[in-house]
GROMACS .gro file of N, CA and C in nm:
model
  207
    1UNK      N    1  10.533   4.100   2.541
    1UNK     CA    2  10.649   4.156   2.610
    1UNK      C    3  10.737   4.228   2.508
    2UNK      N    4  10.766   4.328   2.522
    2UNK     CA    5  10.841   4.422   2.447
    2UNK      C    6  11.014   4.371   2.412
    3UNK      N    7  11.074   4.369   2.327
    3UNK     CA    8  11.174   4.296   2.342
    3UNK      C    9  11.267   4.415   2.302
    4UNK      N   10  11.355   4.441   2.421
    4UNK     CA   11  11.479   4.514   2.450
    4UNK      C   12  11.626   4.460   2.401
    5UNK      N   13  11.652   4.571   2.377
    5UNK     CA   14  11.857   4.493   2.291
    5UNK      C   15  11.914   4.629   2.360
    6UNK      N   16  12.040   4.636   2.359
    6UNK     CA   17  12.121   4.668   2.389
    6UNK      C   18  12.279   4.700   2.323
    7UNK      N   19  12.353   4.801   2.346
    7UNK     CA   20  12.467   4.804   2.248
    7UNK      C   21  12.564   4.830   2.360
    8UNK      N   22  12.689   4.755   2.364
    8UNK     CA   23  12.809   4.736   2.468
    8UNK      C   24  12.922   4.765   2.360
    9UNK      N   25  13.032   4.805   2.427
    9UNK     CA   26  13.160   4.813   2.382
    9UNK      C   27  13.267   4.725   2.443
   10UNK      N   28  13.346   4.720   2.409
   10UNK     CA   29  13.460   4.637   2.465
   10UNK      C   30  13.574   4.635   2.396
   11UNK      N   31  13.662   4.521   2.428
   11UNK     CA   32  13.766   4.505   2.342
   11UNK      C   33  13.858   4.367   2.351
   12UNK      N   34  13.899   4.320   2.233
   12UNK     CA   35  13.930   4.238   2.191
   12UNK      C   36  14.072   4.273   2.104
   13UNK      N   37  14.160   4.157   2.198
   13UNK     CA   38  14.352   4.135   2.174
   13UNK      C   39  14.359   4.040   2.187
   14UNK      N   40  14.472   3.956   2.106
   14UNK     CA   41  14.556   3.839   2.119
   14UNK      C   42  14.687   3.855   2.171
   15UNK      N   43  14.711   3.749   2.215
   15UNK     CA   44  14.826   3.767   2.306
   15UNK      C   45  14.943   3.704   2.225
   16UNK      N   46  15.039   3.664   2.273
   16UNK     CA   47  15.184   3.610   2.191
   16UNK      C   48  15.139   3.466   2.133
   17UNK      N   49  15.079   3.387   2.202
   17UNK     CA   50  15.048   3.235   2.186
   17UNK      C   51  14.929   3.213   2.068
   18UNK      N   52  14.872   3.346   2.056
   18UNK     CA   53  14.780   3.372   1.967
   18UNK      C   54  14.608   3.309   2.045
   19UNK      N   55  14.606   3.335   2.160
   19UNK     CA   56  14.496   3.340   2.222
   19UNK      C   57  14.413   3.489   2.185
   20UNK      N   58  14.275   3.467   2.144
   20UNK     CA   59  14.223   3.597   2.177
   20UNK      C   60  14.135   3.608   2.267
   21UNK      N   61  14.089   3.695   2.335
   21UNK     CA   62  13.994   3.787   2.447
   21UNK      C   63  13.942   3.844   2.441
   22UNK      N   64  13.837   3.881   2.544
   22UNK     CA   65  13.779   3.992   2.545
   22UNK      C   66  13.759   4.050   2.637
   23UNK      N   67  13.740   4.171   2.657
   23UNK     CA   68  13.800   4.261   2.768
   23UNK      C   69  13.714   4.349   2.773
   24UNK      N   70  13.668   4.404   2.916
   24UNK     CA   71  13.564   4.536   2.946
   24UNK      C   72  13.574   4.639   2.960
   25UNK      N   73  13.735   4.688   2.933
   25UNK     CA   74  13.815   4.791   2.938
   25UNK      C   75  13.927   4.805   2.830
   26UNK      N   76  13.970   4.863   2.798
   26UNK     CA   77  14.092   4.834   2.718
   26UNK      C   78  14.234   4.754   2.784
   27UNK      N   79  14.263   4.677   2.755
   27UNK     CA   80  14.372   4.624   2.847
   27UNK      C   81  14.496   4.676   2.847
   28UNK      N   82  14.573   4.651   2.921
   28UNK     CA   83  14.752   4.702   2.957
   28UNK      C   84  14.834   4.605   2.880
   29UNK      N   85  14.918   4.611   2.777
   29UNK     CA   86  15.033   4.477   2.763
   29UNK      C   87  15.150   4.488   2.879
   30UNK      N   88  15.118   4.303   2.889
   30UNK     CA   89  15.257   4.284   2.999
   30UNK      C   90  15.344   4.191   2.882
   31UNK      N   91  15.438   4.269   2.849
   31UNK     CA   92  15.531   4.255   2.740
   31UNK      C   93  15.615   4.148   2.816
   32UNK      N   94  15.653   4.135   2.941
   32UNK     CA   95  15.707   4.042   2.956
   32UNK      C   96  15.723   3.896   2.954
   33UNK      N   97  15.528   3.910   3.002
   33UNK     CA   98  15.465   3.815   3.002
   33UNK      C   99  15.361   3.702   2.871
   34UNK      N  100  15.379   3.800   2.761
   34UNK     CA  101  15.332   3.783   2.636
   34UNK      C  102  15.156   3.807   2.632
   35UNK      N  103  15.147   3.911   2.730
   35UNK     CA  104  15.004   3.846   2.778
   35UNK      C  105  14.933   4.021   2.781
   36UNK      N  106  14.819   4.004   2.840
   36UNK     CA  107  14.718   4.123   2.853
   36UNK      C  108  14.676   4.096   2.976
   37UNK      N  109  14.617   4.241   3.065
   37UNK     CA  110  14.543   4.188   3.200
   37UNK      C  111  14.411   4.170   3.154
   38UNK      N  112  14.350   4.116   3.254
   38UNK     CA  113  14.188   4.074   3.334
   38UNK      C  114  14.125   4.071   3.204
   39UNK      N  115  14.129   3.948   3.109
   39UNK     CA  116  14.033   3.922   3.023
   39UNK      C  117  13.905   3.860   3.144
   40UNK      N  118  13.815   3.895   2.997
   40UNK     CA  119  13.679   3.863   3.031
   40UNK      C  120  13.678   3.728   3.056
   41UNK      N  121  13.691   3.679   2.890
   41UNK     CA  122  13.641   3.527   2.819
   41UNK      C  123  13.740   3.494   2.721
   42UNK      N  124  13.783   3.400   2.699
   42UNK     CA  125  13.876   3.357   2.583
   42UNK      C  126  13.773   3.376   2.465
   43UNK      N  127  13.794   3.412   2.327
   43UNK     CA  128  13.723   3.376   2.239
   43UNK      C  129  13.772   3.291   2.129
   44UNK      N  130  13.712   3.248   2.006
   44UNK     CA  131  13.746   3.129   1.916
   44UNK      C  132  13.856   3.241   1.803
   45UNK      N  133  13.999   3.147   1.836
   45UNK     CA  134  14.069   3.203   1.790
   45UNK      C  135  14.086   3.235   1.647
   46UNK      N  136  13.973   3.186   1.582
   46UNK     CA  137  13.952   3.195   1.438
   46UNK      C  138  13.889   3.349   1.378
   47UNK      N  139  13.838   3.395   1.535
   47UNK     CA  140  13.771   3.523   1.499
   47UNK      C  141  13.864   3.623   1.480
   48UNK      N  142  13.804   3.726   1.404
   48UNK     CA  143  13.919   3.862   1.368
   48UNK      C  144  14.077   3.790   1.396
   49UNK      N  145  14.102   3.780   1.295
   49UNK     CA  146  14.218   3.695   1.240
   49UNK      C  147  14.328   3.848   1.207
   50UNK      N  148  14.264   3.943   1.176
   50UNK     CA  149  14.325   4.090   1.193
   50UNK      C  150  14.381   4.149   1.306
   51UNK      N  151  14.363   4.094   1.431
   51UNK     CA  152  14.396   4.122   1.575
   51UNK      C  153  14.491   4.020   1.574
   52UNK      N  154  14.642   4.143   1.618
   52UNK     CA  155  14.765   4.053   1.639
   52UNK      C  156  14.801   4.136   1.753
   53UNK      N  157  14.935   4.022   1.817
   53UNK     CA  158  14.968   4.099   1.952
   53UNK      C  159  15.048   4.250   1.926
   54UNK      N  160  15.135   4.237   1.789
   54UNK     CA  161  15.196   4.348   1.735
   54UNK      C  162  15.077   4.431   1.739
   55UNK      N  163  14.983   4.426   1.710
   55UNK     CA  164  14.885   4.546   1.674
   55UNK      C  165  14.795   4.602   1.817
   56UNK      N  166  14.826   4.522   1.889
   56UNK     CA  167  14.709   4.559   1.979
   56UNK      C  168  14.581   4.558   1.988
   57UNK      N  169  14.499   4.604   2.122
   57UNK     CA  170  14.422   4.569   2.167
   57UNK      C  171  14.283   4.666   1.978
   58UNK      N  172  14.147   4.599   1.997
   58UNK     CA  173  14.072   4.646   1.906
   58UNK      C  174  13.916   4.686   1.975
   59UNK      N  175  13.897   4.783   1.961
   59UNK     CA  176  13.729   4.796   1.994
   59UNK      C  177  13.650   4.754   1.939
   60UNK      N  178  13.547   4.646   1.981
   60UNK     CA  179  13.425   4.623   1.904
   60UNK      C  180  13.298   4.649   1.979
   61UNK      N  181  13.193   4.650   1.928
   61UNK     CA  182  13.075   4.673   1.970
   61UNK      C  183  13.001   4.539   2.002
   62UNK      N  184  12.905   4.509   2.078
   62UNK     CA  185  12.824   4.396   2.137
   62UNK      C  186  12.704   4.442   2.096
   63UNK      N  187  12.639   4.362   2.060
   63UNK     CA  188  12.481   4.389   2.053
   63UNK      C  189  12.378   4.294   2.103
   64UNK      N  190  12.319   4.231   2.221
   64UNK     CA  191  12.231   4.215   2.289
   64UNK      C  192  12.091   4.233   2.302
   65UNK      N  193  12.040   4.085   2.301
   65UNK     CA  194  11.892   4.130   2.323
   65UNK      C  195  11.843   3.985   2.367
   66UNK      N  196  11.744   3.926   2.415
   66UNK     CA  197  11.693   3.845   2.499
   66UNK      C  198  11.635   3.758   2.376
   67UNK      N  199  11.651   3.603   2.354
   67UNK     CA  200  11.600   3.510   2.309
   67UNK      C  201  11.530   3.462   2.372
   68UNK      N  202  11.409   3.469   2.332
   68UNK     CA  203  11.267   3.404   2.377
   68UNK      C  204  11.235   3.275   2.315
   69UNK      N  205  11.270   3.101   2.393
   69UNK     CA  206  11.248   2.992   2.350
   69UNK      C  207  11.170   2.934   2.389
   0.00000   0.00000   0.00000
């Protein structure tokens, strides 16, 4: 079987509380709320430690492909 991958974009922000996300669009800040809309997934807040709420939202790339166990 031929094994297929894939390359996605997205994006990834922390919010005031220092939660980060990830997002399938670029998100909106609700400044009021300390927050971002319609995350995906929370991610481990240890990642990109460079993403602050001052800075805004960041593009990263996904890369995908099927584990065969």
């Amino acid at each position: 079987m031929e094994k297929t991958s894939r390359t996605y974009y997205a994006w990834v922000a922390r919010d005031k509380r220092g939660t980060l996300r990830l997002f399938d669009k670029k998100p909106v800040r609700f400044k009021w709320f300390g927050e971002w809309s319609q995350c995906l997934v929370n991610l481990n807040p240890d990642d990109f430690p460079d993403v602050t709420w001052e800075d805004g939202p960041q593009r990263v790339e996904l890369k995908m492909k099927l584990i065969n166990e």
